[in-house]
mmCIF file of C-alpha atoms in Angstrom:
data_model
loop_
_atom_site.group_PDB
_atom_site.id
_atom_site.type_symbol
_atom_site.label_atom_id
_atom_site.label_comp_id
_atom_site.label_asym_id
_atom_site.label_seq_id
_atom_site.Cartn_x
_atom_site.Cartn_y
_atom_site.Cartn_z
ATOM 1 C CA MET A 97 -32.045 71.789 5.968
ATOM 2 C CA SER A 98 -34.257 73.490 8.918
ATOM 3 C CA ALA A 99 -33.597 72.858 12.708
ATOM 4 C CA THR A 100 -36.363 71.296 12.852
ATOM 5 C CA SER A 101 -36.092 69.434 10.719
ATOM 6 C CA ILE A 102 -32.524 67.976 12.073
ATOM 7 C CA GLY A 103 -34.936 67.714 15.921
ATOM 8 C CA THR A 104 -37.267 65.743 14.356
ATOM 9 C CA SER A 105 -34.537 63.226 12.335
ATOM 10 C CA VAL A 106 -32.988 62.356 15.268
ATOM 11 C CA ALA A 107 -35.598 61.680 17.442
ATOM 12 C CA GLY A 108 -36.637 59.423 15.300
ATOM 13 C CA THR A 109 -33.462 57.635 14.950
ATOM 14 C CA LEU A 110 -33.550 57.505 18.746
ATOM 15 C CA ARG A 111 -36.152 56.491 18.903
ATOM 16 C CA THR A 112 -35.115 53.105 16.644
ATOM 17 C CA TRP A 113 -32.109 52.081 17.808
ATOM 18 C CA ARG A 114 -34.262 51.949 21.664
ATOM 19 C CA ARG A 115 -36.314 50.335 19.801
ATOM 20 C CA ALA A 116 -33.359 48.086 18.555
ATOM 21 C CA THR A 117 -33.645 45.151 21.760
ATOM 22 C CA PRO A 118 -30.384 43.886 22.673
ATOM 23 C CA GLU A 119 -30.394 40.094 20.946
ATOM 24 C CA ARG A 120 -30.238 42.376 17.566
ATOM 25 C CA VAL A 121 -27.869 45.311 18.632
ATOM 26 C CA TRP A 122 -25.062 43.112 20.440
ATOM 27 C CA PRO A 123 -24.763 40.087 18.103
ATOM 28 C CA ALA A 124 -24.402 42.152 15.501
ATOM 29 C CA GLY A 125 -21.814 44.670 17.165
ATOM 30 C CA ALA A 126 -19.842 40.882 17.534
ATOM 31 C CA LEU A 127 -19.877 39.446 14.351
ATOM 32 C CA LEU A 128 -18.759 43.087 12.939
ATOM 33 C CA LEU A 129 -15.877 42.145 15.744
ATOM 34 C CA ILE A 130 -15.585 38.755 14.669
ATOM 35 C CA VAL A 131 -14.926 39.569 11.207
ATOM 36 C CA ALA A 132 -12.996 42.189 11.811
ATOM 37 C CA ILE A 133 -9.841 40.950 13.976
ATOM 38 C CA PRO A 134 -9.261 38.855 11.434
ATOM 39 C CA VAL A 135 -8.820 41.905 9.190
ATOM 40 C CA ALA A 136 -7.198 43.716 11.473
ATOM 41 C CA ASP A 137 -4.416 41.085 12.212
ATOM 42 C CA PHE A 138 -3.100 40.985 8.205
ATOM 43 C CA PHE A 139 -2.195 45.075 7.957
ATOM 44 C CA LEU A 140 -0.943 44.745 11.484
ATOM 45 C CA PRO A 141 2.916 44.265 12.482
ATOM 46 C CA PRO A 142 3.586 40.871 13.399
ATOM 47 C CA HIS A 143 4.497 41.070 17.162
ATOM 48 C CA ILE A 144 0.752 43.151 18.075
ATOM 49 C CA HIS A 145 -1.381 39.984 17.514
ATOM 50 C CA LEU A 146 -5.193 40.343 18.328
ATOM 51 C CA ALA A 147 -6.636 37.289 17.598
ATOM 52 C CA HIS A 148 -7.180 36.617 21.583
ATOM 53 C CA LEU A 149 -10.078 39.798 21.298
ATOM 54 C CA LEU A 150 -12.022 37.001 20.198
ATOM 55 C CA VAL A 151 -13.758 36.330 23.165
ATOM 56 C CA VAL A 152 -15.082 38.688 24.277
ATOM 57 C CA ALA A 153 -17.296 39.408 21.413
ATOM 58 C CA VAL A 154 -18.476 35.668 22.314
ATOM 59 C CA ALA A 155 -18.571 36.482 25.863
ATOM 60 C CA VAL A 156 -20.908 40.118 24.659
ATOM 61 C CA THR A 157 -22.857 37.635 22.707
ATOM 62 C CA ALA A 158 -24.163 35.102 25.147
ATOM 63 C CA VAL A 159 -25.097 38.109 27.565
ATOM 64 C CA HIS A 160 -27.912 39.737 25.164
ATOM 65 C CA ALA A 161 -28.308 36.070 23.072
ATOM 66 C CA GLY A 162 -29.048 32.316 23.321
ATOM 67 C CA PRO A 163 -27.473 29.827 22.476
ATOM 68 C CA ARG A 164 -28.541 29.023 18.600
ATOM 69 C CA VAL A 165 -26.658 33.398 18.564
ATOM 70 C CA THR A 166 -23.968 32.774 20.694
ATOM 71 C CA SER A 167 -22.381 28.741 18.966
ATOM 72 C CA SER A 168 -23.218 30.464 15.652
ATOM 73 C CA LEU A 169 -21.115 32.761 16.301
ATOM 74 C CA GLY A 170 -18.891 31.561 18.581
ATOM 75 C CA LEU A 171 -17.953 29.069 15.773
ATOM 76 C CA LEU A 172 -17.919 32.007 13.714
ATOM 77 C CA ALA A 173 -14.855 33.310 16.095
ATOM 78 C CA VAL A 174 -12.738 29.672 16.274
ATOM 79 C CA LEU A 175 -12.981 29.923 11.863
ATOM 80 C CA ALA A 176 -11.140 33.947 12.359
ATOM 81 C CA LEU A 177 -8.510 32.641 14.967
ATOM 82 C CA VAL A 178 -8.105 29.991 12.093
ATOM 83 C CA VAL A 179 -7.632 32.653 9.619
ATOM 84 C CA ALA A 180 -5.908 34.858 11.518
ATOM 85 C CA GLY A 181 -3.477 32.277 12.649
ATOM 86 C CA ALA A 182 -3.510 30.607 9.029
ATOM 87 C CA GLU A 183 -2.603 34.332 7.722
ATOM 88 C CA ARG A 184 0.471 35.083 9.964
ATOM 89 C CA HIS A 185 2.090 31.172 8.761
ATOM 90 C CA THR A 186 0.986 30.418 13.070
ATOM 91 C CA LEU A 187 -1.411 28.547 13.032
ATOM 92 C CA THR A 188 0.114 25.303 14.163
ATOM 93 C CA THR A 189 2.532 27.178 16.602
ATOM 94 C CA GLU A 190 1.710 26.480 19.997
ATOM 95 C CA SER A 191 0.710 29.525 21.441
ATOM 96 C CA VAL A 192 -2.161 29.570 18.314
ATOM 97 C CA VAL A 193 -3.582 26.046 19.459
ATOM 98 C CA ILE A 194 -3.478 27.278 23.346
ATOM 99 C CA GLU A 195 -5.606 30.626 21.674
ATOM 100 C CA LEU A 196 -7.174 28.437 19.601
ATOM 101 C CA VAL A 197 -8.587 25.019 22.199
ATOM 102 C CA ALA A 198 -9.425 27.779 24.813
ATOM 103 C CA LEU A 199 -11.342 29.632 22.733
ATOM 104 C CA VAL A 200 -13.708 26.367 21.754
ATOM 105 C CA VAL A 201 -13.119 25.867 25.222
ATOM 106 C CA VAL A 202 -15.081 28.522 26.017
ATOM 107 C CA VAL A 203 -17.390 28.252 24.045
ATOM 108 C CA ALA A 204 -19.165 25.667 24.977
ATOM 109 C CA PHE A 205 -18.807 27.211 28.796
ATOM 110 C CA LEU A 206 -20.837 29.786 27.315
ATOM 111 C CA VAL A 207 -23.470 28.415 25.169
ATOM 112 C CA PHE A 208 -23.559 25.168 28.010
ATOM 113 C CA PHE A 209 -25.020 28.501 30.904
ATOM 114 C CA THR A 210 -26.934 30.320 28.250
ATOM 115 C CA ARG A 211 -28.814 27.125 27.779
ATOM 116 C CA LEU A 212 -29.204 26.977 31.669
ATOM 117 C CA ARG A 213 -29.812 30.561 32.166
ATOM 118 C CA ASP A 214 -32.472 30.708 29.409
ATOM 119 C CA ARG A 215 -33.696 27.484 30.949
ATOM 120 C CA ARG A 216 -33.928 29.104 33.881
ATOM 121 C CA GLU A 217 -35.645 32.328 32.762
ATOM 122 C CA GLY A 218 -38.527 29.986 30.703
ATOM 123 C CA GLU A 219 -39.426 28.812 35.117
ATOM 124 C CA LEU A 220 -39.595 31.875 36.666
ATOM 125 C CA ALA A 221 -42.044 33.037 33.422
ATOM 126 C CA ARG A 222 -43.815 29.794 34.518
ATOM 127 C CA VAL A 223 -44.209 30.459 37.720
ATOM 128 C CA ARG A 224 -45.496 34.321 36.728
ATOM 129 C CA ARG A 225 -48.226 33.150 34.746
ATOM 130 C CA VAL A 226 -49.122 30.762 37.343
ATOM 131 C CA SER A 227 -49.081 33.603 40.402
ATOM 132 C CA ASP A 228 -51.216 35.984 37.774
ATOM 133 C CA ALA A 229 -53.625 33.841 37.667
ATOM 134 C CA THR A 230 -53.793 32.993 40.992
ATOM 135 C CA GLN A 231 -54.137 36.786 41.240
ATOM 136 C CA ARG A 232 -56.612 36.661 39.214
ATOM 137 C CA VAL A 233 -58.650 33.517 40.555
ATOM 138 C CA VAL A 234 -58.264 34.567 45.046
ATOM 139 C CA LEU A 235 -58.284 38.377 44.984
ATOM 140 C CA ARG A 236 -59.967 38.927 41.707
ATOM 141 C CA PRO A 237 -59.484 42.715 40.819
ATOM 142 C CA LEU A 238 -62.781 45.195 42.064
ATOM 143 C CA PRO A 239 -64.693 46.464 39.682
ATOM 144 C CA ASP A 240 -64.672 49.895 38.916
ATOM 145 C CA ARG A 241 -68.097 50.973 40.357
ATOM 146 C CA ALA A 242 -70.841 48.960 41.458
ATOM 147 C CA GLY A 243 -73.763 50.450 42.533
ATOM 148 C CA PRO A 244 -73.808 53.855 44.167
ATOM 149 C CA VAL A 245 -69.821 53.668 44.542
ATOM 150 C CA THR A 246 -67.102 54.035 42.760
ATOM 151 C CA LEU A 247 -63.769 52.235 43.635
ATOM 152 C CA ALA A 248 -60.257 52.685 42.889
ATOM 153 C CA SER A 249 -57.851 50.037 44.779
ATOM 154 C CA GLU A 250 -53.936 49.531 44.809
ATOM 155 C CA TYR A 251 -52.491 46.115 45.754
ATOM 156 C CA ARG A 252 -48.116 45.290 46.962
ATOM 157 C CA SER A 253 -46.778 42.700 48.449
ATOM 158 C CA ALA A 254 -43.699 42.352 50.086
ATOM 159 C CA ASP A 255 -42.919 38.523 48.089
ATOM 160 C CA ALA A 256 -41.057 40.637 44.908
ATOM 161 C CA ASP A 257 -42.191 39.564 41.937
ATOM 162 C CA THR A 258 -45.960 37.794 44.229
ATOM 163 C CA CYS A 259 -49.312 39.797 43.252
ATOM 164 C CA ILE A 260 -50.481 38.539 46.291
ATOM 165 C CA GLY A 261 -49.613 37.184 49.777
ATOM 166 C CA GLY A 262 -51.602 37.384 53.025
ATOM 167 C CA ASP A 263 -53.671 41.410 52.749
ATOM 168 C CA LEU A 264 -57.395 40.482 51.258
ATOM 169 C CA TYR A 265 -60.010 42.737 49.826
ATOM 170 C CA ALA A 266 -63.664 42.083 47.345
ATOM 171 C CA VAL A 267 -67.287 43.042 47.128
ATOM 172 C CA ALA A 268 -69.876 42.577 46.018
ATOM 173 C CA ARG A 269 -73.100 43.482 44.703
ATOM 174 C CA VAL A 270 -76.300 42.404 46.937
ATOM 175 C CA PRO A 271 -79.227 44.754 45.946
ATOM 176 C CA GLY A 272 -79.948 47.615 47.586
ATOM 177 C CA SER A 273 -76.638 48.087 48.794
ATOM 178 C CA THR A 274 -73.235 47.806 48.005
ATOM 179 C CA ARG A 275 -71.141 45.437 50.633
ATOM 180 C CA LEU A 276 -67.021 45.036 50.927
ATOM 181 C CA LEU A 277 -64.528 43.477 52.250
ATOM 182 C CA ILE A 278 -61.166 44.109 53.773
ATOM 183 C CA GLY A 279 -58.464 41.854 55.313
ATOM 184 C CA ASP A 280 -55.305 41.377 56.979
ATOM 185 C CA VAL A 281 -53.495 37.684 57.066
ATOM 186 C CA ARG A 282 -51.570 37.229 59.678
ATOM 187 C CA GLY A 283 -48.351 36.205 57.808
ATOM 188 C CA LYS A 284 -46.737 37.800 54.367
ATOM 189 C CA GLY A 285 -46.193 36.239 51.092
ATOM 190 C CA LEU A 286 -47.118 33.617 49.151
ATOM 191 C CA ALA A 287 -47.587 31.133 53.119
ATOM 192 C CA SER A 288 -50.380 33.105 53.726
ATOM 193 C CA ILE A 289 -52.543 32.053 50.172
ATOM 194 C CA SER A 290 -54.345 29.422 51.696
ATOM 195 C CA ASP A 291 -56.234 31.783 54.686
ATOM 196 C CA THR A 292 -56.909 34.746 52.295
ATOM 197 C CA ALA A 293 -57.969 32.672 49.636
ATOM 198 C CA THR A 294 -60.530 31.502 52.550
ATOM 199 C CA VAL A 295 -61.432 34.727 53.517
ATOM 200 C CA LEU A 296 -62.705 35.142 50.492
ATOM 201 C CA GLY A 297 -64.506 31.875 48.915
ATOM 202 C CA ALA A 298 -66.741 33.091 53.115
ATOM 203 C CA PHE A 299 -67.581 35.923 51.579
ATOM 204 C CA ARG A 300 -67.984 35.171 47.820
ATOM 205 C CA ALA A 301 -70.277 32.723 48.982
ATOM 206 C CA ALA A 302 -72.076 34.792 51.821
ATOM 207 C CA ALA A 303 -72.442 38.333 50.568
ATOM 208 C CA HIS A 304 -74.700 37.345 48.277
ATOM 209 C CA ARG A 305 -77.785 36.047 50.273
ATOM 210 C CA ARG A 306 -78.965 38.999 51.696
ATOM 211 C CA LEU A 307 -77.931 37.906 55.290
ATOM 212 C CA PRO A 308 -77.406 40.885 57.919
ATOM 213 C CA LEU A 309 -73.798 42.422 58.026
ATOM 214 C CA PRO A 310 -73.301 40.493 61.943
ATOM 215 C CA GLU A 311 -74.709 37.056 59.971
ATOM 216 C CA LEU A 312 -72.231 37.954 56.998
ATOM 217 C CA VAL A 313 -69.389 38.440 59.702
ATOM 218 C CA ALA A 314 -70.587 35.180 61.724
ATOM 219 C CA TYR A 315 -70.723 32.757 59.117
ATOM 220 C CA ILE A 316 -67.452 34.160 57.312
ATOM 221 C CA GLU A 317 -65.400 33.892 61.376
ATOM 222 C CA ASP A 318 -66.911 30.198 61.714
ATOM 223 C CA THR A 319 -65.709 29.408 58.235
ATOM 224 C CA VAL A 320 -62.430 30.167 58.702
ATOM 225 C CA ARG A 321 -62.157 28.852 62.002
ATOM 226 C CA TRP A 322 -62.311 25.398 60.417
ATOM 227 C CA SER A 323 -60.572 25.979 57.532
ATOM 228 C CA LEU A 324 -57.466 26.223 60.513
ATOM 229 C CA ALA A 325 -58.899 23.053 62.402
ATOM 230 C CA GLU A 326 -58.661 21.005 59.579
ATOM 231 C CA PHE A 327 -55.839 22.177 57.469
ATOM 232 C CA ALA A 328 -53.476 23.405 60.104
ATOM 233 C CA GLU A 329 -50.569 21.509 60.108
ATOM 234 C CA PRO A 330 -49.123 19.248 62.857
ATOM 235 C CA ASP A 331 -46.147 21.820 63.889
ATOM 236 C CA ASP A 332 -48.947 25.158 63.348
ATOM 237 C CA ASP A 333 -49.937 26.945 66.676
ATOM 238 C CA VAL A 334 -53.327 27.755 65.469
ATOM 239 C CA ALA A 335 -53.733 30.309 67.880
ATOM 240 C CA GLU A 336 -50.801 32.522 66.452
ATOM 241 C CA ARG A 337 -52.999 32.335 62.590
ATOM 242 C CA PHE A 338 -55.919 35.046 62.473
ATOM 243 C CA VAL A 339 -57.272 37.534 60.333
ATOM 244 C CA THR A 340 -58.340 41.130 60.817
ATOM 245 C CA ALA A 341 -61.565 42.195 58.369
ATOM 246 C CA ALA A 342 -63.800 45.486 58.101
ATOM 247 C CA VAL A 343 -66.730 44.258 56.599
ATOM 248 C CA LEU A 344 -69.111 47.630 55.360
ATOM 249 C CA ASP A 345 -72.104 47.539 53.964
ATOM 250 C CA ILE A 346 -73.141 50.475 52.793
ATOM 251 C CA PRO A 347 -76.501 50.259 51.298
ATOM 252 C CA ASP A 348 -77.959 52.870 47.546
ATOM 253 C CA ASP A 349 -80.892 54.310 49.459
ATOM 254 C CA GLU A 350 -79.525 56.158 52.333
ATOM 255 C CA PRO A 351 -76.589 58.050 53.050
ATOM 256 C CA VAL A 352 -74.544 56.333 54.995
ATOM 257 C CA VAL A 353 -71.974 52.900 55.871
ATOM 258 C CA ARG A 354 -72.367 50.792 57.844
ATOM 259 C CA MET A 355 -69.202 48.489 59.391
ATOM 260 C CA ILE A 356 -68.343 46.289 61.543
ATOM 261 C CA SER A 357 -64.885 45.811 62.317
ATOM 262 C CA CYS A 358 -62.460 42.566 63.884
ATOM 263 C CA GLY A 359 -59.495 43.877 65.213
ATOM 264 C CA HIS A 360 -58.753 46.019 61.729
ATOM 265 C CA PRO A 361 -57.526 49.540 61.494
ATOM 266 C CA PRO A 362 -59.997 52.066 60.778
ATOM 267 C CA PRO A 363 -60.706 53.523 57.856
ATOM 268 C CA LEU A 364 -61.056 56.815 57.455
ATOM 269 C CA LEU A 365 -62.902 59.350 55.816
ATOM 270 C CA LEU A 366 -62.452 62.172 53.638
ATOM 271 C CA PRO A 367 -65.388 64.777 53.690
ATOM 272 C CA GLY A 368 -66.349 65.486 49.637
ATOM 273 C CA THR A 369 -67.724 68.818 51.741
ATOM 274 C CA ALA A 370 -64.476 69.825 53.429
ATOM 275 C CA ALA A 371 -61.111 69.943 54.395
ATOM 276 C CA GLY A 372 -59.995 66.699 56.668
ATOM 277 C CA VAL A 373 -59.865 63.916 57.426
ATOM 278 C CA THR A 374 -61.523 61.492 59.774
ATOM 279 C CA PRO A 375 -61.124 58.391 61.782
ATOM 280 C CA LEU A 376 -64.224 55.229 61.321
ATOM 281 C CA VAL A 377 -63.441 54.458 64.522
ATOM 282 C CA VAL A 378 -65.650 51.841 65.591
ATOM 283 C CA PRO A 379 -67.049 51.551 70.323
ATOM 284 C CA ASP A 380 -67.847 48.006 69.828
ATOM 285 C CA PRO A 381 -64.568 46.363 67.953
ATOM 286 C CA SER A 382 -64.771 42.602 67.917
ATOM 287 C CA PRO A 383 -62.162 40.452 67.513
ATOM 288 C CA PRO A 384 -59.545 39.651 64.789
ATOM 289 C CA LEU A 385 -61.436 36.219 63.039
ATOM 290 C CA GLY A 386 -60.243 32.487 63.878
ATOM 291 C CA LEU A 387 -59.982 33.308 67.267
ATOM 292 C CA GLY A 388 -62.820 32.250 68.134
ATOM 293 C CA LEU A 389 -63.346 34.778 71.441
ATOM 294 C CA LEU A 390 -67.025 35.743 70.998
ATOM 295 C CA SER A 391 -69.088 33.374 72.896
ATOM 296 C CA ALA A 392 -72.250 30.954 71.245
ATOM 297 C CA ASP A 393 -74.627 34.102 72.084
ATOM 298 C CA THR A 394 -72.493 37.134 71.008
ATOM 299 C CA THR A 395 -73.763 38.605 67.763
ATOM 300 C CA TYR A 396 -71.284 41.486 65.428
ATOM 301 C CA ALA A 397 -72.384 44.933 66.850
ATOM 302 C CA PRO A 398 -71.754 47.124 63.286
ATOM 303 C CA ALA A 399 -71.689 51.088 63.151
ATOM 304 C CA THR A 400 -73.268 53.290 61.211
ATOM 305 C CA PHE A 401 -72.093 56.148 59.721
ATOM 306 C CA PRO A 402 -72.311 59.101 57.377
ATOM 307 C CA PHE A 403 -70.863 58.308 53.616
ATOM 308 C CA ASP A 404 -72.578 60.988 51.570
ATOM 309 C CA ARG A 405 -72.199 61.813 47.851
ATOM 310 C CA GLY A 406 -69.101 63.751 46.869
ATOM 311 C CA ASP A 407 -67.358 61.368 50.509
ATOM 312 C CA ARG A 408 -64.802 59.301 50.047
ATOM 313 C CA LEU A 409 -63.727 56.173 52.334
ATOM 314 C CA LEU A 410 -60.017 55.136 51.726
ATOM 315 C CA LEU A 411 -59.308 51.207 53.513
ATOM 316 C CA TYR A 412 -56.425 50.420 53.586
ATOM 317 C CA THR A 413 -53.937 47.567 55.982
ATOM 318 C CA ASP A 414 -51.524 48.054 58.407
ATOM 319 C CA GLY A 415 -48.811 47.093 55.691
ATOM 320 C CA VAL A 416 -49.277 50.788 54.619
ATOM 321 C CA THR A 417 -49.626 52.784 58.567
ATOM 322 C CA GLU A 418 -47.248 50.313 59.665
ATOM 323 C CA ALA A 419 -44.767 50.684 57.029
ATOM 324 C CA ARG A 420 -41.854 52.494 58.071
ATOM 325 C CA ASP A 421 -38.664 55.030 56.890
ATOM 326 C CA ARG A 422 -34.798 54.599 57.633
ATOM 327 C CA GLN A 423 -35.213 56.439 60.872
ATOM 328 C CA GLY A 424 -38.141 54.658 62.185
ATOM 329 C CA ALA A 425 -40.540 56.879 61.602
ATOM 330 C CA PHE A 426 -44.224 55.206 60.072
ATOM 331 C CA TYR A 427 -45.813 56.901 57.246
ATOM 332 C CA PRO A 428 -48.342 59.160 56.924
ATOM 333 C CA LEU A 429 -51.694 58.471 56.119
ATOM 334 C CA ALA A 430 -53.660 60.740 57.240
ATOM 335 C CA GLU A 431 -51.438 64.059 56.893
ATOM 336 C CA ARG A 432 -50.978 62.711 53.008
ATOM 337 C CA ALA A 433 -54.718 61.319 51.985
ATOM 338 C CA ALA A 434 -55.934 65.405 53.741
ATOM 339 C CA LEU A 435 -53.562 65.835 51.209
ATOM 340 C CA ARG A 436 -54.088 64.468 47.870
ATOM 341 C CA GLN A 437 -58.320 63.608 48.363
ATOM 342 C CA ASP A 438 -58.841 66.603 45.785
ATOM 343 C CA ARG A 439 -57.101 63.907 43.279
ATOM 344 C CA PRO A 440 -60.297 61.227 41.336
ATOM 345 C CA PRO A 441 -60.034 57.946 43.424
ATOM 346 C CA GLU A 442 -57.735 56.086 41.372
ATOM 347 C CA ALA A 443 -54.725 58.940 41.080
ATOM 348 C CA LEU A 444 -55.092 59.219 44.675
ATOM 349 C CA ALA A 445 -54.653 54.983 46.085
ATOM 350 C CA ALA A 446 -52.410 54.833 43.110
ATOM 351 C CA THR A 447 -50.179 57.899 44.585
ATOM 352 C CA LEU A 448 -50.851 57.427 48.711
ATOM 353 C CA ILE A 449 -49.090 53.673 47.575
ATOM 354 C CA THR A 450 -46.060 55.133 45.972
ATOM 355 C CA GLU A 451 -46.148 57.462 49.029
ATOM 356 C CA VAL A 452 -45.321 54.336 50.778
ATOM 357 C CA ARG A 453 -43.001 52.987 48.726
ATOM 358 C CA GLU A 454 -40.431 56.382 48.308
ATOM 359 C CA HIS A 455 -41.511 56.588 52.702
ATOM 360 C CA THR A 456 -39.523 52.833 53.193
ATOM 361 C CA GLY A 457 -36.489 53.514 50.320
ATOM 362 C CA GLY A 458 -38.668 50.537 48.178
ATOM 363 C CA ARG A 459 -38.367 47.757 49.950
ATOM 364 C CA LEU A 460 -41.236 46.794 51.453
ATOM 365 C CA ASP A 461 -41.862 44.558 55.600
ATOM 366 C CA ASP A 462 -44.676 43.813 54.982
ATOM 367 C CA ASP A 463 -47.688 43.512 52.540
ATOM 368 C CA MET A 464 -50.697 46.503 51.778
ATOM 369 C CA ALA A 465 -53.163 46.977 50.378
ATOM 370 C CA MET A 466 -55.505 50.005 49.818
ATOM 371 C CA ILE A 467 -58.938 50.430 48.527
ATOM 372 C CA VAL A 468 -61.174 54.267 47.948
ATOM 373 C CA VAL A 469 -64.249 54.337 48.171
ATOM 374 C CA GLN A 470 -66.723 57.531 46.495
ATOM 375 C CA ARG A 471 -69.927 57.920 46.804
ATOM 376 C CA ASP A 472 -70.580 59.865 43.492
ATOM 377 C CA ARG A 473 -73.879 58.863 41.994
ATOM 378 C CA ASP A 474 -78.149 60.064 42.595
ATOM 379 C CA PRO A 475 -79.141 56.218 44.595
ATOM 380 C CA SER A 476 -82.709 57.107 42.320
ATOM 381 C CA LEU A 477 -80.299 56.381 39.077
ATOM 382 C CA VAL A 478 -78.534 53.007 40.688
ATOM 383 C CA GLY A 479 -80.341 49.803 39.089
#
C-alpha cells in the first residue's frame, strides 16, 4: 500500500471518528467496561476486586447521554455487580451488599440529574428559538443590495446567547433613493429591546412615504417620545432614556449621501479611488431622539457629503469605538478600516468585528452594530 493510500485511509478514519457523536461513543465504551469488569473479576485473585469501578461507567455515560441510556446502562451495571459477586460467592457479604446499594443510589441520582439537564437544555433551546424569531421580526437582516448600493452588516449583543439588544439598523428602498438607519438605544442587551422596536417600527412606517429627510426624522422623534411617555414604568427615569441615530438618504442619480445625525458617531467614508478614511462629521448635529430638546419651529438639518461609485460608508455604533483592551486603550476603528479598505464589504465588516472581539479579549461591555455601504452600480441601471 502506498503512502498516499495510507494517508487517505487514516484521514478517512479520523473524519469518521470526528463525526461519531459523544452520545454514541461514550455509551459504547461504558458498555464495554461494564461487560469487561465481571470477566476480569473472574480471572483476578480474590483480594483484587474491580466491581466498584462500574460506577465510573455509569457516570461517564450520564455526562454525554440522556436519562434513558443512563438508566439502561445503570441497570446493566447493577446486573454486572450481581454477576461479579455471584462468581466470587460474595454476593451476600456485607461489602458487596453495600456496594450494590450504593450503585443503585448513584444510578438513580444520575438518571435524575440527566433528566433535569435535558429539561434545562430544552428550555434553553426554546429560549434561543424565541430570541432568533424576535431578531428576525424586530431586527430584520439587511438585503445584500438596495438600489445602487451593496450592504453588509454585523451585529453582536453584549448579552451572551442573545441575538438582539440596544443597537439597531434598517434599510428602506423608496423611489429614487435608498434610506438607511443606524442607532443605539441607551442601555444594552434585552432590557433595551422595547425602545429598539419602537425606533425601527417608526422608521419602517415612515421611510416609504417619500417624506423629506427632516420630516422622516421628526416622525421618528415624535414616536420615540410618545412611546417613552406612554409605556414608561413608574420608577423609570424617562429623561435618561434616549436613542442616538443617524438617518441617511442615498439618491440613485446623484453621487452624494445626505445625513441627519442625532448624537450618533460619525460614519467613516472610505473613498474608492484613494487610500484613507474621512469621518463624515455633521456641522449641525441634532440631539438624540427622545429628549425633546428641539423647539416646535426648529427643523432637522441634513448634511450632504460626496459618495461616488466605488466609495464606501462604514456605519457603526459606539460599542465598536469604545471597546477597550485590558490596558484601557480604545479600538482604533479608523486606523484598522484604512488598512483593510480594499476588502469586499462583507469581509470588511466581519474582519473589523472579529478584531474588536480580539481587542477586548472576547468580552463585550456593550452591543455592537456595523454596516458597510458601497455604491457600486451605475444610476442608469437602477430599477
